[in-house]
């Protein structure tokens, strides 16, 4: 019976014997279920054959349905049984986005040939994971299996789609990594496709009601992108199926998928292959009813009539390994062309500089002239995460993660007609000077501060321009070549002082020997008070060296002695300010030199999973045992001096990075809690007169709880800082006593 049925299907699909032989690949790797059909499966094939014949008679203008293609062993299998719901423990595969991204990245597309016909073969997801090559139907089958495994109401969809989607051609689409304003490019008309509406495609349907899904949507498994069910990229649906049943669309698709309803239990719109078979909704209701009967002690209902149910999948459980998630793409990399851009993705540790993603944008549609290059990195010792080279602006930007030297987070250098401009951003909360941003050029330097106790938030230093300008003058030997002309400082309001005495801005006119003070505005005033103090040419001081504009006429005049003391204090501030400016310029030099040194020899952090003794094989004794691409680090007692020192410092750097990262997390948590408390207090000050008693109680409770949280975080942060140094020293001593390192670390 099975042989006759298989022969009939081969004849119907036009499969030659040599095609079947070519599809049988490595049968010794496949279980018995891959190479034979059980009695239940044979019965299902008979039902499908009967359904196909009736469908052909009733709808002669429609194409045959994809019901029983051949698997990799040349055996016919019903498409629903090729789905194997499989859940994994990997965090990355616990959402539809993660599953879709994995499938799109891991597999390479084999386009349908011809593009208007259904495939003759549908390989199992396990085989597809081995070969990493798949048709769109095999893409969808793997994705749907993963989604079913994590309880999404997912279905494979057989239908028709636009040319670009079927061929995975994204050259007319903007890259999803581009900024929204960059995506708005000139629209161009898509070329006419003579096969429009005829190109066969397979994708995934996710119905609302499972998890947090509120609306039905499509997923294109080739890209991992989601679409609404009325998207113009999808031009019609023939059928959908999951692991429980197969449904044929009875609705009109002359307008594509617009207006298509997905109530699969409505037999006027969807015709099932297995009538009366349990649907997913019924399966859930049955489970709930059984639980309810057990709770109330009732007897479970006996099934009066059993219909033919979909047999279990013939595919073994889908197992995805950790290395599959790390080395996503075939050959470790993937290149995708978008509209005026190219996106390259690399597996971790594939590139010696830690590069994992590169996005190149072009000026023209032909991708001839580069506009920008943006790169993302991981595992670098210098903590570099992003770099962007803008050819149009002649600038390079670098972004770092928390914890690197100088607490540097961002660095941009731009070539100007007057020389190089450098902009740096820092993690201000962990710097002793609370510096957040610095902008330097040959003529001036601006610094921005956050959270200082002296309320300083801005400083601008104006330099005398050098006679000749080149790159060496821009940043080398700044301290010796620089000549300060003017310094401007601005301060936030200090409410502990009267506004008329609280300095808002002070200007050091170095060459003129003057100090200009501007005070904060008083309430209901539009002009601030000002004061100008001049350094006396001789030691004797008089009122002539002070010019005052006092907006408050009721204020008491300041005595000559007080003004003299103010002048002395400003002169001391000027001396201190000169030292701070020199320190800032020196730090700029050190940052630039440090970055140049780091780029010369890029080092990657090795993720240490375990440390255990190993024995090297004699034939590999000459090879480098520690490769950049290796993820696991194993410590051998037979290390040479260079290997021992490198691994020793790797352990210490890894520990130090973790300590810094933990401190940054606690610091961010402390600052966030403080901001939330301040915002709540400000809101209370504005609205406390109109607040109800209940709102007052809620405010007091919030402030009390938030204050406790802030205090606890502050204590944890202080304790962490105290113990971090001790823990580092303890680890250092322990490593130095390790037999693997001891012979090579003796001083």
XYZ file of C-alpha atoms in Angstrom:
747
model
C 0.000 0.000 0.000
C 2.751 2.431 1.015
C 4.782 1.655 -2.102
C 1.756 2.195 -4.367
C 0.894 5.468 -2.645
C 4.486 6.684 -2.906
C 4.563 5.798 -6.601
C 1.339 7.701 -7.188
C 2.692 10.799 -5.497
C 5.966 10.604 -7.416
C 4.055 10.466 -10.649
C 1.838 13.362 -9.603
C 4.822 15.545 -8.603
C 6.958 14.497 -11.553
C 9.860 13.114 -9.491
C 12.422 10.979 -11.281
C 14.243 8.080 -9.657
C 17.601 9.867 -9.929
C 16.150 12.888 -8.062
C 15.119 10.616 -5.232
C 18.571 9.038 -5.047
C 20.223 12.452 -4.866
C 17.975 13.476 -1.970
C 19.004 10.491 0.146
C 21.987 11.809 2.077
C 23.849 9.881 4.748
C 21.019 7.564 5.864
C 23.226 6.193 8.631
C 22.825 9.526 10.458
C 19.029 9.330 10.459
C 16.756 7.352 12.827
C 14.320 4.730 11.572
C 11.422 7.196 11.570
C 13.205 9.186 8.853
C 13.422 6.190 6.491
C 10.041 4.471 6.975
C 6.410 5.299 7.684
C 4.386 3.844 10.521
C 0.890 2.457 9.977
C -0.621 5.706 11.246
C 1.533 7.742 8.883
C 0.519 5.522 5.952
C -3.115 6.130 6.792
C -2.440 9.879 6.940
C -0.804 9.743 3.501
C -3.933 8.026 2.150
C -6.127 10.741 3.627
C -3.892 13.403 2.129
C -3.920 11.688 -1.259
C -7.714 11.577 -1.244
C -7.908 15.214 -0.159
C -5.488 16.278 -2.907
C -7.519 14.496 -5.602
C -10.789 16.044 -4.467
C -9.150 19.466 -4.226
C -7.822 19.185 -7.794
C -11.280 18.330 -9.093
C -13.043 21.081 -7.159
C -10.435 23.765 -7.864
C -8.808 22.996 -11.180
C -7.471 26.561 -11.523
C -5.510 26.398 -8.269
C -2.094 24.815 -7.867
C -1.731 21.486 -6.053
C -1.209 21.736 -2.312
C 2.052 20.981 -0.544
C 0.908 18.010 1.519
C 3.378 15.115 1.321
C 6.805 16.127 0.004
C 9.797 13.793 0.217
C 12.207 14.095 3.101
C 16.001 13.788 2.967
C 15.727 9.989 2.873
C 13.363 9.974 -0.118
C 10.340 9.092 2.038
C 7.044 10.951 1.775
C 5.993 12.690 4.969
C 2.945 14.811 5.712
C 4.101 18.421 6.247
C 2.477 18.776 9.680
C 4.498 15.836 10.987
C 7.706 17.544 9.840
C 7.097 20.146 12.527
C 8.701 19.180 15.832
C 7.820 21.575 18.693
C 11.097 22.057 20.552
C 11.991 24.328 23.427
C 15.564 25.122 24.394
C 17.120 26.450 27.584
C 18.931 29.259 25.775
C 17.751 32.710 26.838
C 18.194 33.973 23.272
C 15.502 31.558 22.027
C 12.747 32.333 24.532
C 10.976 34.912 22.341
C 9.768 34.987 18.764
C 12.288 37.729 17.977
C 15.190 35.612 19.208
C 14.038 32.493 17.340
C 13.430 34.411 14.115
C 16.806 36.126 14.308
C 18.598 32.824 14.919
C 16.965 31.030 11.985
C 17.573 33.954 9.605
C 21.228 34.182 10.586
C 22.070 30.489 10.890
C 20.781 29.215 7.533
C 21.690 29.984 3.927
C 18.904 30.256 1.361
C 18.509 27.856 -1.535
C 15.942 29.586 -3.796
C 13.111 27.538 -5.248
C 13.725 26.394 -8.804
C 11.551 27.057 -10.676
C 10.312 29.909 -8.472
C 6.635 29.320 -9.343
C 6.472 25.675 -8.239
C 6.229 24.051 -4.840
C 9.320 22.153 -3.665
C 9.497 18.392 -4.189
C 11.470 17.889 -1.005
C 11.084 19.171 2.533
C 14.030 18.194 4.721
C 13.706 17.852 8.485
C 14.793 20.696 10.787
C 17.551 18.489 12.207
C 18.995 17.900 8.739
C 18.730 21.598 7.917
C 20.652 22.481 11.092
C 23.446 20.115 9.996
C 23.778 21.361 6.423
C 22.837 25.009 7.186
C 21.192 25.228 3.733
C 17.442 25.472 3.324
C 14.577 26.500 1.089
C 12.051 29.024 2.366
C 9.775 26.108 3.372
C 12.560 24.582 5.465
C 13.331 28.000 6.984
C 9.675 28.301 8.017
C 9.488 24.723 9.308
C 12.448 25.214 11.636
C 11.192 28.585 12.878
C 7.652 27.319 13.417
C 8.977 24.303 15.364
C 10.918 26.595 17.708
C 7.928 28.909 18.193
C 5.586 26.001 18.931
C 8.101 24.786 21.487
C 7.787 28.024 23.478
C 3.968 28.047 23.237
C 3.338 30.467 20.381
C 0.283 29.727 18.240
C 2.408 29.474 15.093
C 1.705 28.093 11.582
C 3.649 27.606 8.379
C 2.096 29.507 5.472
C 2.319 28.427 1.839
C 1.544 31.235 -0.565
C 2.960 33.907 -2.839
C 5.186 36.900 -2.124
C 7.038 39.717 -3.841
C 10.221 39.006 -5.764
C 12.591 40.716 -3.309
C 11.218 38.707 -0.391
C 11.385 35.378 -2.216
C 14.979 35.953 -3.342
C 16.125 37.579 -0.083
C 17.011 40.732 -2.010
C 17.045 43.692 0.398
C 18.967 46.057 -1.835
C 15.916 48.326 -2.174
C 15.209 48.444 1.566
C 16.885 50.748 4.113
C 19.132 48.986 6.598
C 17.327 48.524 9.954
C 20.446 49.722 11.811
C 20.320 53.148 10.176
C 18.981 56.129 12.097
C 15.369 57.084 11.216
C 16.417 60.328 9.516
C 18.957 58.435 7.402
C 16.339 55.896 6.297
C 14.303 58.641 4.581
C 15.948 58.416 1.161
C 14.743 59.085 -2.339
C 12.041 56.605 -3.309
C 12.560 54.623 -6.462
C 10.058 52.576 -8.376
C 10.503 48.819 -8.157
C 11.168 47.147 -11.506
C 8.309 45.172 -13.030
C 8.273 41.463 -12.223
C 6.701 39.255 -14.914
C 6.179 36.566 -12.244
C 4.492 38.844 -9.731
C 1.800 36.942 -7.856
C 3.169 33.588 -9.033
C 6.373 33.343 -6.993
C 5.926 30.688 -4.319
C 7.039 31.540 -0.802
C 6.679 30.114 2.708
C 6.557 32.125 5.902
C 5.185 31.907 9.462
C 1.869 33.092 10.888
C 1.572 33.857 14.616
C -1.977 34.177 15.934
C -3.010 36.423 18.797
C -3.846 34.983 22.191
C -0.598 33.224 23.038
C 1.679 34.953 25.536
C 1.586 38.709 25.053
C 0.580 38.582 21.374
C -2.316 40.993 20.834
C -2.602 40.906 17.034
C -1.954 38.361 14.304
C 1.264 38.927 12.358
C 3.583 37.328 9.808
C 7.277 36.541 10.169
C 9.493 36.247 7.122
C 11.916 33.474 8.190
C 14.563 34.559 5.673
C 15.104 37.921 7.410
C 13.491 37.387 10.824
C 11.366 40.520 10.307
C 7.713 40.804 11.298
C 4.912 42.188 9.115
C 1.211 42.897 9.544
C -1.018 40.318 7.900
C -2.152 42.853 5.280
C 1.406 43.702 4.165
C 1.774 44.283 0.424
C 4.838 42.019 0.367
C 2.564 38.960 0.696
C 0.414 38.371 -2.376
C -1.752 35.418 -1.417
C -2.178 32.371 0.830
C -2.909 28.823 -0.318
C -2.705 26.964 2.997
C -1.418 27.022 6.570
C -0.492 24.212 8.944
C 0.813 23.473 12.400
C 1.598 20.186 14.153
C -2.107 19.410 14.680
C -3.793 20.072 11.340
C -3.585 21.472 7.818
C -5.956 24.193 6.580
C -6.685 25.295 3.015
C -7.612 28.938 2.435
C -11.064 29.342 0.887
C -10.988 33.161 0.809
C -10.391 35.411 -2.179
C -6.754 36.602 -2.489
C -7.048 38.763 -5.590
C -6.076 41.730 -3.405
C -3.267 39.857 -1.732
C -3.703 39.262 1.998
C -5.758 42.390 2.620
C -8.925 41.485 4.529
C -7.860 37.879 5.053
C -9.382 36.347 8.194
C -7.489 33.785 10.255
C -10.254 32.123 12.228
C -9.094 28.621 11.338
C -12.101 26.973 12.987
C -14.472 28.686 10.526
C -14.889 26.033 7.823
C -16.364 28.610 5.443
C -12.972 30.314 5.282
C -10.587 27.435 6.041
C -11.010 23.817 5.002
C -9.140 21.347 7.276
C -7.606 18.119 6.024
C -8.531 16.341 9.257
C -12.154 17.125 10.135
C -12.883 16.929 13.838
C -9.211 16.763 14.827
C -8.230 18.575 17.996
C -7.190 22.180 17.445
C -4.822 24.127 19.636
C -7.680 25.992 21.335
C -9.510 22.743 22.025
C -6.326 21.195 23.371
C -5.935 24.051 25.852
C -9.595 23.822 26.883
C -9.307 20.070 27.399
C -6.323 20.528 29.684
C -8.136 23.220 31.681
C -11.254 21.032 31.996
C -9.209 18.086 33.239
C -7.537 20.274 35.855
C -10.915 21.632 36.954
C -12.389 18.127 37.255
C -9.450 17.000 39.375
C -9.830 20.002 41.683
C -13.560 19.440 42.306
C -13.157 15.678 42.485
C -15.401 14.974 39.503
C -14.991 12.198 36.983
C -13.278 12.910 33.739
C -15.504 12.838 30.684
C -15.059 9.842 28.450
C -14.557 10.551 24.799
C -17.615 9.280 22.924
C -16.175 9.460 19.429
C -12.524 9.439 18.396
C -11.484 10.917 15.075
C -8.194 10.537 13.275
C -5.629 12.768 14.978
C -2.357 13.998 13.590
C 0.403 11.472 14.441
C 3.472 12.535 16.330
C 6.347 14.094 14.445
C 8.811 11.760 12.763
C 11.563 14.320 13.407
C 13.806 13.904 16.429
C 13.949 16.642 19.035
C 15.650 19.794 17.750
C 18.802 20.455 19.746
C 20.629 23.755 19.324
C 24.105 23.924 20.821
C 25.792 26.867 22.472
C 28.349 27.065 19.670
C 25.512 27.353 17.141
C 24.436 30.562 18.856
C 27.995 31.898 18.967
C 28.963 31.048 15.372
C 25.660 31.994 13.836
C 26.536 32.439 10.220
C 28.017 29.923 7.782
C 31.790 30.515 7.670
C 31.347 32.814 10.659
C 30.162 35.862 8.700
C 27.195 37.225 6.782
C 26.976 40.070 4.245
C 23.664 41.772 3.378
C 23.235 44.590 0.850
C 20.582 47.201 1.575
C 19.672 50.433 -0.143
C 22.894 52.457 -0.373
C 24.408 50.364 2.425
C 26.113 47.075 3.229
C 25.825 45.207 6.535
C 28.472 42.682 7.581
C 28.147 40.479 10.661
C 30.889 38.329 12.155
C 31.014 35.618 14.798
C 32.720 36.554 18.096
C 36.496 36.070 18.055
C 36.517 35.580 14.273
C 38.365 38.867 13.753
C 41.513 39.545 15.784
C 40.347 43.114 16.521
C 37.009 41.947 17.996
C 34.893 43.269 15.109
C 31.385 41.739 15.116
C 29.346 44.134 12.924
C 30.207 46.634 10.188
C 27.703 48.940 8.485
C 28.914 50.807 5.397
C 26.764 53.494 3.792
C 27.338 54.909 0.321
C 26.599 58.174 -1.434
C 25.098 56.518 -4.509
C 22.773 53.634 -5.223
C 25.553 51.717 -6.983
C 27.566 51.637 -3.725
C 30.609 53.144 -5.380
C 31.643 55.910 -2.975
C 31.708 55.328 0.794
C 29.929 57.869 3.014
C 30.237 56.361 6.508
C 31.582 53.187 8.111
C 30.214 52.172 11.506
C 31.717 49.216 13.371
C 30.738 47.360 16.546
C 33.250 45.437 18.675
C 33.227 42.957 21.562
C 35.708 41.527 24.068
C 38.371 44.204 23.512
C 40.776 45.026 26.326
C 40.452 48.736 25.557
C 36.651 48.475 26.059
C 35.962 49.861 22.566
C 32.374 49.037 21.550
C 31.641 51.268 18.543
C 33.601 53.214 15.968
C 32.175 55.406 13.196
C 34.213 56.960 10.396
C 32.330 59.744 8.612
C 33.958 60.434 5.256
C 31.667 63.388 4.584
C 32.555 65.226 7.800
C 36.106 63.836 7.982
C 35.541 62.648 11.553
C 36.036 59.465 13.573
C 33.939 58.637 16.645
C 34.666 55.959 19.224
C 32.401 54.742 22.005
C 33.566 52.712 25.003
C 31.864 50.798 27.781
C 32.164 51.780 31.441
C 35.325 51.122 33.375
C 38.168 51.928 30.990
C 41.120 54.238 31.706
C 40.272 57.932 32.353
C 36.615 56.767 32.565
C 36.432 57.645 28.859
C 33.089 56.813 27.233
C 33.253 58.671 23.917
C 35.994 60.136 21.729
C 35.537 61.993 18.443
C 38.234 63.700 16.424
C 37.399 65.839 13.394
C 39.712 67.365 10.820
C 38.985 71.065 10.378
C 40.621 73.766 8.315
C 42.198 75.042 11.544
C 43.400 71.621 12.685
C 42.002 68.729 14.717
C 39.015 69.083 17.049
C 38.601 66.466 19.775
C 35.473 65.769 21.767
C 35.526 63.438 24.787
C 32.796 62.232 27.118
C 33.404 60.646 30.507
C 31.600 58.781 33.250
C 31.375 61.826 35.489
C 30.046 60.034 38.573
C 33.285 58.086 39.098
C 35.733 60.868 38.227
C 37.104 62.986 41.092
C 36.517 66.203 39.094
C 33.030 65.131 37.882
C 33.948 65.978 34.288
C 31.264 64.819 31.832
C 32.417 66.234 28.476
C 35.397 68.033 26.978
C 35.757 69.681 23.559
C 39.248 70.798 22.489
C 40.563 72.602 19.431
C 43.630 74.697 18.736
C 41.876 77.891 19.843
C 39.786 76.857 22.823
C 38.708 74.117 25.216
C 35.249 73.602 26.702
C 34.512 71.397 29.707
C 31.117 70.371 31.109
C 30.644 69.041 34.648
C 27.858 67.215 36.485
C 27.112 67.037 40.205
C 29.968 69.174 41.562
C 29.653 70.512 45.089
C 30.901 73.944 44.027
C 28.054 74.038 41.447
C 30.472 74.512 38.528
C 28.948 73.090 35.331
C 30.806 74.823 32.460
C 34.328 76.053 31.737
C 35.668 77.609 28.528
C 39.367 78.304 28.000
C 40.461 80.495 25.066
C 44.012 79.992 23.810
C 46.251 82.106 21.685
C 46.323 80.378 18.259
C 49.696 78.851 17.337
C 51.598 80.328 14.408
C 51.628 77.078 12.422
C 48.961 74.437 12.522
C 49.471 70.763 11.840
C 48.406 67.565 13.572
C 51.505 67.460 15.785
C 50.834 70.964 17.068
C 47.222 70.080 17.767
C 47.902 67.622 20.532
C 51.614 67.137 21.235
C 53.398 69.274 23.806
C 50.266 71.256 24.548
C 51.382 72.435 27.973
C 54.584 74.035 26.697
C 53.066 75.668 23.603
C 49.758 76.880 25.046
C 49.010 80.486 26.074
C 45.737 81.105 27.921
C 43.906 84.338 27.095
C 40.494 83.990 28.744
C 38.691 81.555 31.041
C 34.911 81.572 31.468
C 33.218 79.540 34.239
C 29.495 79.143 34.881
C 27.757 77.861 37.997
C 24.367 76.443 38.919
C 22.285 78.258 41.516
C 23.323 77.715 45.132
C 20.130 78.279 47.110
C 22.109 78.566 50.350
C 23.221 82.031 49.226
C 21.178 85.088 48.219
C 20.963 85.361 44.451
C 22.673 88.737 44.623
C 25.750 87.063 46.186
C 25.705 83.781 44.245
C 28.078 83.912 41.253
C 26.502 82.648 38.005
C 29.478 83.383 35.743
C 33.030 84.485 36.277
C 35.487 85.499 33.582
C 39.249 85.483 34.019
C 40.715 87.999 31.572
C 44.289 86.802 31.924
C 46.006 89.261 29.581
C 44.051 92.270 30.965
C 44.502 91.187 34.584
C 40.766 91.461 35.313
C 38.010 89.332 36.855
C 34.382 89.789 35.756
C 31.668 88.387 38.039
C 28.018 88.047 37.044
C 25.550 86.992 39.732
C 22.340 84.986 39.476
C 19.106 86.822 38.768
C 17.007 87.914 41.700
C 13.306 87.110 41.722
C 11.264 89.297 39.413
C 14.419 90.874 37.955
C 15.667 90.710 34.385
C 19.158 92.163 34.814
C 21.820 90.558 37.038
C 24.272 92.308 39.304
C 27.862 92.506 38.082
C 31.296 93.219 39.482
C 34.675 93.797 37.802
C 37.902 93.547 39.774
C 41.295 94.571 38.358
C 44.689 93.460 39.616
C 46.532 96.479 41.006
C 49.738 97.494 39.283
C 51.287 98.150 42.672
C 50.647 96.412 45.967
C 48.386 99.160 47.253
C 44.676 98.382 46.712
C 41.891 100.949 46.408
C 38.263 101.182 45.306
C 39.400 102.291 41.870
C 40.221 98.677 41.067
C 36.583 97.601 41.612
C 33.587 98.386 39.407
C 30.161 97.361 40.765
C 26.716 97.258 39.155
C 24.277 96.470 41.961
C 20.693 95.735 40.915
C 19.448 95.652 44.514
C 19.616 99.231 45.788
C 18.818 98.088 49.329
C 21.957 95.950 49.528
C 24.674 97.167 51.886
C 27.840 98.412 50.168
C 30.792 96.042 50.377
C 33.755 97.314 52.343
C 37.143 97.870 50.735
C 38.648 95.136 52.901
C 36.015 92.627 51.779
C 36.631 93.517 48.155
C 40.380 93.142 48.639
C 39.865 89.692 50.149
C 37.632 88.801 47.214
C 40.396 89.865 44.808
C 42.950 87.796 46.700
C 40.637 84.765 46.569
C 40.187 85.212 42.822
C 43.942 85.372 42.293
C 44.334 82.123 44.217
C 41.536 80.615 42.130
C 43.368 81.771 39.003
C 46.540 79.959 40.079
C 44.561 76.820 40.882
C 42.736 77.168 37.587
C 46.036 77.298 35.683
C 47.049 74.005 37.284
C 43.706 72.415 36.381
C 44.003 73.580 32.766
C 47.485 72.059 32.539
C 46.124 68.815 33.991
C 43.310 68.795 31.407
C 45.730 69.357 28.537
C 48.031 66.658 29.870
C 45.090 64.251 30.060
C 44.242 64.996 26.428
C 47.788 64.087 25.457
C 47.628 60.878 27.508
C 44.270 59.847 26.049
C 45.499 60.321 22.490
C 48.761 58.494 23.185
C 46.922 55.685 24.966
C 44.504 55.196 22.073
C 47.371 55.101 19.565
C 49.159 52.470 21.656
C 46.008 50.371 22.058
C 45.296 50.410 18.329
C 48.798 49.247 17.478
C 48.325 45.954 19.327
C 44.675 45.059 19.818
C 44.076 42.546 22.612
C 40.888 40.613 23.244
C 39.556 39.432 26.558
C 39.186 35.673 26.742
C 36.002 34.508 28.407
C 37.127 32.149 31.136
C 34.658 29.324 31.697
C 36.820 26.897 33.610
C 40.429 26.305 34.566
C 41.746 22.743 34.641
C 44.971 20.912 33.825
C 45.415 19.605 30.284
C 48.077 17.684 28.443
C 49.243 18.912 25.074
C 49.651 16.471 22.258
C 53.192 16.137 20.953
C 52.214 16.878 17.399
C 50.649 20.199 18.436
C 53.450 21.298 20.740
C 54.665 23.889 18.228
C 51.195 25.407 17.708
C 49.897 28.375 19.667
C 47.749 26.805 22.344
C 45.865 29.996 23.086
C 44.014 31.228 19.991
C 41.866 34.340 19.734
C 38.905 32.289 18.538
C 38.997 29.927 21.519
C 36.363 30.596 24.143
C 37.385 28.146 26.863
C 40.701 28.765 28.592
C 42.471 25.789 30.106
C 45.509 26.143 32.319
C 48.390 23.763 31.747
C 51.334 23.125 34.017
C 53.569 23.121 30.952
C 53.174 26.802 30.137
C 56.113 28.759 28.840
C 56.937 32.181 30.288
C 55.067 34.196 27.669
C 51.924 32.072 27.885
C 51.945 32.124 31.686
C 52.246 35.902 31.907
C 49.570 36.445 29.284
C 47.091 34.162 31.023
C 48.012 35.550 34.443
C 47.213 39.101 33.367
C 44.078 37.896 31.588
C 42.718 36.520 34.879
C 43.498 39.766 36.701
C 42.032 41.974 33.961
C 38.860 39.889 33.857
C 38.432 40.188 37.619
C 39.139 43.919 37.587
C 36.597 44.479 34.810
C 33.965 42.628 36.800
C 34.670 44.713 39.895
C 34.426 47.952 37.911
C 31.250 46.794 36.167
C 29.616 45.961 39.509
C 30.610 49.353 40.887
C 29.140 51.086 37.831
C 25.874 49.164 38.184
C 25.580 50.183 41.846
C 26.485 53.780 41.007
C 23.862 53.932 38.244
C 21.275 52.407 40.589
C 22.117 55.000 43.245
C 21.861 57.885 40.789
C 18.606 56.588 39.315
C 17.037 56.291 42.775
C 18.193 59.794 43.675
C 16.724 61.227 40.470
C 13.397 59.477 41.066
C 13.243 60.803 44.621
C 14.079 64.351 43.526
C 11.477 64.226 40.760
C 8.850 63.048 43.234
C 9.792 65.793 45.676
C 9.615 68.448 42.960
C 6.211 67.170 41.941
C 5.101 67.350 45.554
C 6.269 70.954 45.918
C 4.216 71.958 42.881
C 1.039 70.069 43.783
C 1.019 69.601 47.573
C -1.695 72.226 48.107
C -4.167 70.326 45.933
C -3.202 66.775 46.945
C -5.685 64.575 48.805
C -4.874 62.899 52.092
C -4.433 59.561 50.330
C -2.006 61.111 47.848
C -0.087 62.658 50.741
C 0.229 59.237 52.378
C 1.359 57.640 49.125
C 3.988 60.354 48.719
C 5.317 59.837 52.245
C 5.443 56.073 51.747
C 7.232 56.442 48.407
C 9.828 58.812 49.874
C 10.430 56.530 52.839
C 10.881 53.407 50.707
C 13.021 55.193 48.119
C 15.251 56.709 50.792
C 15.837 53.260 52.279
C 16.707 51.879 48.841
C 19.126 54.744 48.145
C 20.799 54.335 51.526
C 21.135 50.571 51.045
C 22.658 51.052 47.585
C 25.062 53.653 48.944
C 26.199 51.276 51.674
C 26.646 48.455 49.186
C 28.660 50.717 46.879
C 30.935 51.872 49.700
C 31.407 48.315 50.889
C 32.125 47.144 47.356
C 34.831 49.777 46.889
C 36.434 48.775 50.186
C 36.514 45.065 49.403
C 37.388 45.281 45.694
C 41.025 46.161 46.338
C 41.362 43.452 48.978
C 39.787 40.839 46.698
C 42.051 41.836 43.826
C 45.149 41.463 45.998
C 43.927 38.097 47.274
C 43.403 36.824 43.725
C 46.783 38.161 42.657
C 48.482 36.324 45.525
C 46.564 33.111 44.816
C 47.552 33.149 41.145
C 51.181 33.828 42.000
C 51.192 30.721 44.189
C 49.632 28.557 41.470
C 52.115 25.913 40.210
C 51.321 26.867 36.609
C 52.393 30.488 37.120
C 54.894 30.284 39.995
C 58.074 29.494 37.942
C 57.424 32.372 35.538
C 56.382 35.155 37.936
C 59.358 35.174 40.275
C 60.890 38.631 40.457
